[in-house]
PDB file of C-alpha atoms in Angstrom:
ATOM      1  CA  MET W 152     -17.911 -13.917  13.414  1.00  0.00           C
ATOM      2  CA  ALA W 153     -19.129 -10.654  11.844  1.00  0.00           C
ATOM      3  CA  ALA W 154     -20.732  -9.391   8.674  1.00  0.00           C
ATOM      4  CA  ILE W 155     -18.319  -7.966   6.106  1.00  0.00           C
ATOM      5  CA  THR W 156     -19.499  -4.406   5.498  1.00  0.00           C
ATOM      6  CA  THR W 157     -16.408  -2.692   4.077  1.00  0.00           C
ATOM      7  CA  VAL W 158     -13.276  -3.818   2.276  1.00  0.00           C
ATOM      8  CA  THR W 159     -10.378  -1.507   1.401  1.00  0.00           C
ATOM      9  CA  VAL W 160      -7.708  -2.533  -1.090  1.00  0.00           C
ATOM     10  CA  ARG W 161      -4.453  -0.596  -1.323  1.00  0.00           C
ATOM     11  CA  ILE W 162      -2.539  -1.182  -4.524  1.00  0.00           C
ATOM     12  CA  HIS W 163       0.962   0.065  -5.358  1.00  0.00           C
ATOM     13  CA  THR W 164       1.914  -0.452  -9.000  1.00  0.00           C
ATOM     14  CA  ALA W 165       5.692  -0.627  -9.462  1.00  0.00           C
ATOM     15  CA  ASP W 166       7.586   2.343 -10.852  1.00  0.00           C
ATOM     16  CA  VAL W 167       9.369   0.390 -13.583  1.00  0.00           C
ATOM     17  CA  ARG W 168       9.052   0.364 -17.350  1.00  0.00           C
ATOM     18  CA  GLY W 169       5.879  -1.372 -18.544  1.00  0.00           C
ATOM     19  CA  ALA W 170       4.443  -1.800 -15.032  1.00  0.00           C
ATOM     20  CA  GLU W 171       1.122  -0.110 -15.886  1.00  0.00           C
ATOM     21  CA  THR W 172      -1.848  -2.063 -17.211  1.00  0.00           C
ATOM     22  CA  GLU W 173      -5.284  -1.527 -18.684  1.00  0.00           C
ATOM     23  CA  GLY W 174      -6.221  -5.107 -17.885  1.00  0.00           C
ATOM     24  CA  ARG W 175      -9.038  -5.916 -15.484  1.00  0.00           C
ATOM     25  CA  VAL W 176      -7.978  -6.495 -11.864  1.00  0.00           C
ATOM     26  CA  TYR W 177     -10.132  -8.540  -9.480  1.00  0.00           C
ATOM     27  CA  LEU W 178     -10.084  -9.192  -5.748  1.00  0.00           C
ATOM     28  CA  GLY W 179     -11.040 -12.683  -4.583  1.00  0.00           C
ATOM     29  CA  LEU W 180     -12.330 -12.732  -1.004  1.00  0.00           C
ATOM     30  CA  ALA W 181     -14.721 -14.826   1.095  1.00  0.00           C
ATOM     31  CA  GLY W 182     -15.866 -16.845  -1.919  1.00  0.00           C
ATOM     32  CA  ARG W 183     -16.519 -13.925  -4.287  1.00  0.00           C
ATOM     33  CA  GLU W 184     -14.675 -11.831  -6.839  1.00  0.00           C
ATOM     34  CA  PHE W 185     -14.843  -8.029  -6.961  1.00  0.00           C
ATOM     35  CA  ARG W 186     -13.694  -5.723  -9.768  1.00  0.00           C
ATOM     36  CA  LEU W 187     -11.190  -3.052  -8.707  1.00  0.00           C
ATOM     37  CA  ARG W 188     -11.871  -0.109 -10.987  1.00  0.00           C
ATOM     38  CA  LYS W 189     -12.183   3.622 -10.423  1.00  0.00           C
ATOM     39  CA  SER W 190     -11.332   4.930 -13.889  1.00  0.00           C
ATOM     40  CA  ALA W 191     -11.001   3.739 -17.473  1.00  0.00           C
ATOM     41  CA  SER W 192      -7.254   4.399 -17.442  1.00  0.00           C
ATOM     42  CA  GLY W 193      -6.381   1.279 -15.457  1.00  0.00           C
ATOM     43  CA  PHE W 194      -3.374   1.121 -13.141  1.00  0.00           C
ATOM     44  CA  ALA W 195      -0.694   3.728 -13.818  1.00  0.00           C
ATOM     45  CA  ARG W 196       3.027   3.199 -13.362  1.00  0.00           C
ATOM     46  CA  GLY W 197       4.118   4.097  -9.821  1.00  0.00           C
ATOM     47  CA  ALA W 198       0.540   4.844  -8.690  1.00  0.00           C
ATOM     48  CA  GLN W 199      -0.668   4.112  -5.161  1.00  0.00           C
ATOM     49  CA  GLU W 200      -4.442   3.772  -5.024  1.00  0.00           C
ATOM     50  CA  THR W 201      -7.039   2.721  -2.475  1.00  0.00           C
ATOM     51  CA  PHE W 202     -10.296   1.059  -3.517  1.00  0.00           C
ATOM     52  CA  THR W 203     -13.275   0.832  -1.165  1.00  0.00           C
ATOM     53  CA  LEU W 204     -16.005  -1.786  -1.500  1.00  0.00           C
ATOM     54  CA  GLY W 205     -19.255  -1.813   0.464  1.00  0.00           C
ATOM     55  CA  GLU W 206     -19.899   1.049   2.875  1.00  0.00           C
ATOM     56  CA  GLY W 207     -18.316   4.231   1.485  1.00  0.00           C
ATOM     57  CA  ALA W 208     -17.637   2.577  -1.885  1.00  0.00           C
ATOM     58  CA  ASP W 209     -15.707   4.518  -4.524  1.00  0.00           C
ATOM     59  CA  VAL W 210     -15.476   1.884  -7.281  1.00  0.00           C
ATOM     60  CA  PHE W 211     -17.425   1.642 -10.536  1.00  0.00           C
ATOM     61  CA  ASP W 212     -20.609  -0.447 -10.333  1.00  0.00           C
ATOM     62  CA  ALA W 213     -20.467  -0.241  -6.549  1.00  0.00           C
ATOM     63  CA  GLY W 214     -23.803  -1.979  -6.111  1.00  0.00           C
ATOM     64  CA  PHE W 215     -22.571  -5.050  -7.982  1.00  0.00           C
ATOM     65  CA  ASN W 216     -19.233  -5.030  -6.110  1.00  0.00           C
ATOM     66  CA  ASP W 217     -20.681  -4.910  -2.605  1.00  0.00           C
ATOM     67  CA  PRO W 218     -19.769  -7.534   0.038  1.00  0.00           C
ATOM     68  CA  ARG W 219     -23.127  -6.819   1.719  1.00  0.00           C
ATOM     69  CA  SER W 220     -25.162  -8.032  -1.288  1.00  0.00           C
ATOM     70  CA  PRO W 221     -25.308 -10.945  -0.959  1.00  0.00           C
ATOM     71  CA  ALA W 222     -24.080 -10.749   2.624  1.00  0.00           C
ATOM     72  CA  LEU W 223     -20.612 -12.128   3.370  1.00  0.00           C
ATOM     73  CA  ASP W 224     -19.263 -13.046   6.799  1.00  0.00           C
ATOM     74  CA  THR W 225     -15.744 -13.002   8.224  1.00  0.00           C
ATOM     75  CA  ALA W 226     -16.188 -16.747   8.834  1.00  0.00           C
ATOM     76  CA  ASP W 227     -15.839 -17.194   5.065  1.00  0.00           C
ATOM     77  CA  LEU W 228     -12.355 -15.651   5.089  1.00  0.00           C
ATOM     78  CA  ASP W 229     -10.933 -18.977   6.283  1.00  0.00           C
ATOM     79  CA  ARG W 230     -13.004 -21.068   3.887  1.00  0.00           C
ATOM     80  CA  PHE W 231     -11.875 -19.421   0.651  1.00  0.00           C
ATOM     81  CA  PRO W 232      -8.561 -17.979  -0.592  1.00  0.00           C
ATOM     82  CA  ALA W 233      -7.836 -14.253  -0.728  1.00  0.00           C
ATOM     83  CA  TYR W 234      -6.127 -13.180  -3.945  1.00  0.00           C
ATOM     84  CA  LEU W 235      -5.636 -10.544  -6.641  1.00  0.00           C
ATOM     85  CA  ARG W 236      -6.155 -11.624 -10.245  1.00  0.00           C
ATOM     86  CA  LEU W 237      -5.351  -9.892 -13.511  1.00  0.00           C
ATOM     87  CA  ASP W 238      -7.468 -10.487 -16.594  1.00  0.00           C
ATOM     88  CA  PRO W 239      -4.851  -9.435 -19.180  1.00  0.00           C
ATOM     89  CA  THR W 240      -7.021  -7.833 -21.847  1.00  0.00           C
ATOM     90  CA  GLY W 241      -6.645  -4.601 -23.768  1.00  0.00           C
ATOM     91  CA  SER W 242      -3.409  -2.787 -24.513  1.00  0.00           C
ATOM     92  CA  GLY W 243      -0.465  -3.123 -22.146  1.00  0.00           C
ATOM     93  CA  PRO W 244      -1.905  -6.224 -20.455  1.00  0.00           C
ATOM     94  CA  ALA W 245       1.003  -7.180 -18.161  1.00  0.00           C
ATOM     95  CA  TRP W 246       1.057  -5.631 -14.676  1.00  0.00           C
ATOM     96  CA  CYS W 247       3.911  -5.235 -12.180  1.00  0.00           C
ATOM     97  CA  LEU W 248       2.637  -5.136  -8.610  1.00  0.00           C
ATOM     98  CA  GLU W 249       4.835  -3.599  -5.895  1.00  0.00           C
ATOM     99  CA  HIS W 250       2.600  -4.071  -2.879  1.00  0.00           C
ATOM    100  CA  ALA W 251      -1.010  -4.830  -1.950  1.00  0.00           C
ATOM    101  CA  ARG W 252      -2.981  -4.747   1.284  1.00  0.00           C
ATOM    102  CA  VAL W 253      -6.584  -5.846   1.757  1.00  0.00           C
ATOM    103  CA  THR W 254      -8.375  -4.816   4.943  1.00  0.00           C
ATOM    104  CA  VAL W 255     -11.744  -6.284   5.879  1.00  0.00           C
ATOM    105  CA  ASN W 256     -13.935  -4.112   8.146  1.00  0.00           C
ATOM    106  CA  PRO W 257     -11.204  -1.479   8.725  1.00  0.00           C
ATOM    107  CA  GLY W 258     -11.243   0.363  12.026  1.00  0.00           C
ATOM    108  CA  SER W 259     -13.451  -2.186  13.768  1.00  0.00           C
ATOM    109  CA  GLY W 260     -12.959  -4.963  16.285  1.00  0.00           C
ATOM    110  CA  SER W 261     -13.408  -7.499  13.490  1.00  0.00           C
ATOM    111  CA  ALA W 262     -10.777  -5.945  11.179  1.00  0.00           C
ATOM    112  CA  GLN W 263      -8.546  -8.422   9.347  1.00  0.00           C
ATOM    113  CA  VAL W 264      -5.638  -7.715   6.997  1.00  0.00           C
ATOM    114  CA  PHE W 265      -4.288  -9.709   4.050  1.00  0.00           C
ATOM    115  CA  GLU W 266      -0.967  -9.140   2.279  1.00  0.00           C
ATOM    116  CA  SER W 267       1.791 -10.979   0.458  1.00  0.00           C
ATOM    117  CA  PRO W 268       4.840 -10.912   2.782  1.00  0.00           C
ATOM    118  CA  ALA W 269       6.999 -11.840  -0.214  1.00  0.00           C
ATOM    119  CA  LEU W 270       6.475  -8.278  -1.502  1.00  0.00           C
ATOM    120  CA  ASP W 271       7.791  -6.593   1.667  1.00  0.00           C
ATOM    121  CA  GLY W 272      10.973  -4.627   1.102  1.00  0.00           C
ATOM    122  CA  GLU W 273      12.393  -3.411  -2.177  1.00  0.00           C
ATOM    123  CA  GLY W 274      14.128  -4.660  -5.303  1.00  0.00           C
ATOM    124  CA  GLU W 275      13.261  -6.763  -8.331  1.00  0.00           C
ATOM    125  CA  ASP W 276      12.694  -9.848  -6.174  1.00  0.00           C
ATOM    126  CA  ARG W 277      10.166  -7.918  -4.044  1.00  0.00           C
ATOM    127  CA  ARG W 278       7.632  -7.238  -6.792  1.00  0.00           C
ATOM    128  CA  ILE W 279       5.662  -9.499  -9.111  1.00  0.00           C
ATOM    129  CA  TRP W 280       4.712  -9.421 -12.787  1.00  0.00           C
ATOM    130  CA  LEU W 281       1.277 -10.793 -13.646  1.00  0.00           C
ATOM    131  CA  ASP W 282       0.400 -11.801 -17.210  1.00  0.00           C
ATOM    132  CA  ALA W 283      -1.141 -14.666 -19.169  1.00  0.00           C
ATOM    133  CA  TYR W 284       2.351 -15.930 -20.019  1.00  0.00           C
ATOM    134  CA  TYR W 285       3.580 -16.328 -16.443  1.00  0.00           C
ATOM    135  CA  GLY W 286       0.581 -16.353 -14.090  1.00  0.00           C
ATOM    136  CA  THR W 287      -2.291 -13.988 -13.437  1.00  0.00           C
ATOM    137  CA  ALA W 288      -3.027 -14.403  -9.704  1.00  0.00           C
ATOM    138  CA  LEU W 289      -1.299 -13.518  -6.433  1.00  0.00           C
ATOM    139  CA  HIS W 290      -2.656 -15.158  -3.277  1.00  0.00           C
ATOM    140  CA  LEU W 291      -2.608 -13.239   0.004  1.00  0.00           C
ATOM    141  CA  ARG W 292      -2.414 -14.340   3.601  1.00  0.00           C
ATOM    142  CA  ARG W 293      -3.626 -12.902   6.879  1.00  0.00           C
ATOM    143  CA  VAL W 294      -1.107 -10.692   8.717  1.00  0.00           C
ATOM    144  CA  PRO W 295      -1.189  -9.024  12.174  1.00  0.00           C
ATOM    145  CA  GLY W 296      -2.771  -5.619  12.728  1.00  0.00           C
ATOM    146  CA  ASN W 297      -5.879  -3.942  11.401  1.00  0.00           C
ATOM    147  CA  GLY W 298      -4.027  -2.034   8.667  1.00  0.00           C
ATOM    148  CA  ASP W 299      -6.527   0.786   8.348  1.00  0.00           C
ATOM    149  CA  GLY W 300      -7.991   2.044  11.544  1.00  0.00           C
ATOM    150  CA  PRO W 301      -7.737   2.143  15.325  1.00  0.00           C
ATOM    151  CA  GLY W 302      -9.911  -0.832  16.285  1.00  0.00           C
ATOM    152  CA  PRO W 303      -9.718  -2.032  19.895  1.00  0.00           C
ATOM    153  CA  GLY W 304      -6.182  -3.132  20.717  1.00  0.00           C
ATOM    154  CA  ALA W 305      -5.195  -2.860  17.037  1.00  0.00           C
ATOM    155  CA  LEU W 306      -1.785  -1.855  15.790  1.00  0.00           C
ATOM    156  CA  LEU W 307      -1.617   1.018  13.291  1.00  0.00           C
ATOM    157  CA  LEU W 308       1.638   1.307  11.387  1.00  0.00           C
ATOM    158  CA  VAL W 309       3.096   3.554   8.699  1.00  0.00           C
ATOM    159  CA  ARG W 310       6.445   2.597   7.216  1.00  0.00           C
ATOM    160  CA  GLY W 311       8.365   3.677   4.178  1.00  0.00           C
ATOM    161  CA  THR W 312      11.620   3.928   2.287  1.00  0.00           C
ATOM    162  CA  VAL W 313      11.969   7.319   0.609  1.00  0.00           C
ATOM    163  CA  ARG W 314      14.479   8.414  -2.012  1.00  0.00           C
ATOM    164  CA  ALA W 315      16.364  11.698  -1.710  1.00  0.00           C
ATOM    165  CA  ASP W 316      14.098  13.312  -4.318  1.00  0.00           C
ATOM    166  CA  GLY W 317      10.993  12.489  -2.242  1.00  0.00           C
ATOM    167  CA  SER W 318       9.770   9.548  -4.314  1.00  0.00           C
ATOM    168  CA  VAL W 319       8.672   6.397  -2.499  1.00  0.00           C
ATOM    169  CA  ALA W 320      10.812   3.299  -3.004  1.00  0.00           C
ATOM    170  CA  ALA W 321       8.751   1.012  -0.756  1.00  0.00           C
ATOM    171  CA  GLY W 322       6.337   1.151   2.134  1.00  0.00           C
ATOM    172  CA  SER W 323       2.956   0.418   3.662  1.00  0.00           C
ATOM    173  CA  GLY W 324       1.086   2.378   0.980  1.00  0.00           C
ATOM    174  CA  ASN W 325      -0.923   4.551   3.405  1.00  0.00           C
ATOM    175  CA  PHE W 326       1.127   7.755   3.165  1.00  0.00           C
ATOM    176  CA  THR W 327       2.276  10.460   0.764  1.00  0.00           C
ATOM    177  CA  VAL W 328       5.516  12.450   0.689  1.00  0.00           C
ATOM    178  CA  SER W 329       6.021  16.106  -0.207  1.00  0.00           C
ATOM    179  CA  LYS W 330       9.300  18.012  -0.231  1.00  0.00           C
ATOM    180  CA  PRO W 331       9.090  21.694   0.794  1.00  0.00           C
ATOM    181  CA  GLY W 332      12.847  22.302   0.680  1.00  0.00           C
ATOM    182  CA  PRO W 333      16.327  20.772   0.759  1.00  0.00           C
ATOM    183  CA  GLY W 334      16.541  18.026   3.355  1.00  0.00           C
ATOM    184  CA  ARG W 335      12.896  18.491   4.412  1.00  0.00           C
ATOM    185  CA  TYR W 336      10.203  15.841   3.839  1.00  0.00           C
ATOM    186  CA  VAL W 337       6.569  15.955   4.950  1.00  0.00           C
ATOM    187  CA  ILE W 338       4.909  12.560   5.475  1.00  0.00           C
ATOM    188  CA  GLU W 339       1.089  12.628   5.531  1.00  0.00           C
ATOM    189  CA  TYR W 340      -0.815   9.468   6.431  1.00  0.00           C
ATOM    190  CA  ASP W 341      -4.430   8.413   6.041  1.00  0.00           C
ATOM    191  CA  PRO W 342      -6.136   7.303   8.187  1.00  0.00           C
ATOM    192  CA  ALA W 343      -4.727   9.385  11.002  1.00  0.00           C
ATOM    193  CA  PHE W 344      -3.411   7.833  14.196  1.00  0.00           C
ATOM    194  CA  PRO W 345      -5.759   8.024  17.200  1.00  0.00           C
ATOM    195  CA  ASP W 346      -2.843   9.432  19.256  1.00  0.00           C
ATOM    196  CA  VAL W 347       0.579  10.830  18.452  1.00  0.00           C
ATOM    197  CA  PRO W 348       2.626   7.796  17.316  1.00  0.00           C
ATOM    198  CA  SER W 349       6.122   6.734  18.224  1.00  0.00           C
ATOM    199  CA  GLY W 350       8.623   6.881  15.403  1.00  0.00           C
ATOM    200  CA  ALA W 351      12.102   6.167  14.148  1.00  0.00           C
ATOM    201  CA  VAL W 352      14.019   7.291  11.057  1.00  0.00           C
ATOM    202  CA  SER W 353      17.409   6.435   9.587  1.00  0.00           C
ATOM    203  CA  ILE W 354      19.545   7.304   6.584  1.00  0.00           C
ATOM    204  CA  TRP W 355      19.211   4.582   3.959  1.00  0.00           C
ATOM    205  CA  GLY W 356      21.872   3.396   1.515  1.00  0.00           C
ATOM    206  CA  SER W 357      25.615   2.871   1.383  1.00  0.00           C
ATOM    207  CA  ASN W 358      26.335   5.993  -0.676  1.00  0.00           C
ATOM    208  CA  TRP W 359      26.225   8.395   2.310  1.00  0.00           C
ATOM    209  CA  TRP W 360      28.818   9.172   5.002  1.00  0.00           C
ATOM    210  CA  MET W 361      28.252   7.737   8.475  1.00  0.00           C
ATOM    211  CA  ALA W 362      27.943  11.308   9.785  1.00  0.00           C
ATOM    212  CA  ASP W 363      25.023  12.069   7.457  1.00  0.00           C
ATOM    213  CA  ASN W 364      21.858  12.067   9.510  1.00  0.00           C
ATOM    214  CA  ALA W 365      18.065  12.020   9.655  1.00  0.00           C
ATOM    215  CA  HIS W 366      15.664  12.901  12.435  1.00  0.00           C
ATOM    216  CA  ILE W 367      11.950  13.442  13.027  1.00  0.00           C
ATOM    217  CA  ALA W 368      11.440  17.196  13.363  1.00  0.00           C
ATOM    218  CA  THR W 369       7.690  17.172  14.064  1.00  0.00           C
ATOM    219  CA  LEU W 370       5.318  14.312  14.746  1.00  0.00           C
ATOM    220  CA  GLY W 371       1.515  14.444  14.820  1.00  0.00           C
ATOM    221  CA  THR W 372      -1.517  12.254  14.351  1.00  0.00           C
ATOM    222  CA  SER W 373      -1.780  12.900  10.591  1.00  0.00           C
ATOM    223  CA  ARG W 374       1.640  14.172   9.484  1.00  0.00           C
ATOM    224  CA  ALA W 375       5.319  14.092  10.353  1.00  0.00           C
ATOM    225  CA  GLU W 376       8.230  16.168   9.113  1.00  0.00           C
ATOM    226  CA  ILE W 377      11.629  14.577   8.646  1.00  0.00           C
ATOM    227  CA  TYR W 378      14.907  16.458   8.253  1.00  0.00           C
ATOM    228  CA  THR W 379      17.986  14.951   6.610  1.00  0.00           C
ATOM    229  CA  SER W 380      21.461  16.453   6.660  1.00  0.00           C
ATOM    230  CA  ALA W 381      24.919  16.202   5.170  1.00  0.00           C
ATOM    231  CA  SER W 382      27.907  15.178   7.283  1.00  0.00           C
ATOM    232  CA  ASP W 383      28.509  18.847   8.269  1.00  0.00           C
ATOM    233  CA  GLY W 384      24.992  19.145   9.730  1.00  0.00           C
ATOM    234  CA  THR W 385      23.465  21.294   6.983  1.00  0.00           C
ATOM    235  CA  LEU W 386      20.091  20.315   5.522  1.00  0.00           C
ATOM    236  CA  ALA W 387      20.616  18.172   2.419  1.00  0.00           C
ATOM    237  CA  ASP W 388      18.610  15.627   0.451  1.00  0.00           C
ATOM    238  CA  ARG W 389      19.212  12.053   1.554  1.00  0.00           C
ATOM    239  CA  ASP W 390      17.542   8.646   1.111  1.00  0.00           C
ATOM    240  CA  PHE W 391      15.923   7.516   4.358  1.00  0.00           C
ATOM    241  CA  THR W 392      13.661   4.891   5.876  1.00  0.00           C
ATOM    242  CA  PHE W 393      11.070   5.522   8.610  1.00  0.00           C
ATOM    243  CA  LEU W 394       8.625   3.732  10.897  1.00  0.00           C
ATOM    244  CA  LEU W 395       5.652   5.218  12.780  1.00  0.00           C
ATOM    245  CA  VAL W 396       3.472   3.112  15.057  1.00  0.00           C
ATOM    246  CA  THR W 397       0.857   3.365  17.767  1.00  0.00           C
TER     247      THR W 397
END
């Protein structure tokens, strides 16, 4: 067992009408609750944010939201549930959550990751609304990998489904997409891979011709560039899905 020194929480609020909230969001972990707050504006529609508790904290009232005071241990992760909870107060209380990942002691040999596998993928049945009228908590379960860093023997993965305009439809939450030109997409991921990863990319959706294509043009430890093309081979915007792993 090991002391819990750092917890990172990646939150992806859905990009649908009314998804944003100004309600209070809490993380339950190892027998405690922690407030996830970095600004007074709450959780914006479509936003992907990372909150850090403990060492390197970036949340409000970091000293009162610190897993080191009082000290918590990874042994407690199996004794108490891991969950996210919305306290639906203020204006716009309901919240639509697209994806969440909690990593305990990221980048270390004791790293452990918690997610809700029911939220993997895309579509209305792959997100959850939290509100006082239909439930305020989502429980998480341990999943493989360390989710945040290159701990010994750990698997680091970046995955995503990207729309033709460069917006993110779904994914692991640890990357951003920029679009420097037609059919060109730059994927930047944080944290970086310890070595150049292996990768795969494919056109996504039934609205393209079979000859339309996608390929990884450049691949590095912190960024990749993906090209997509029309059926005649010219660069053109296309929906695609990708996977990078090391």
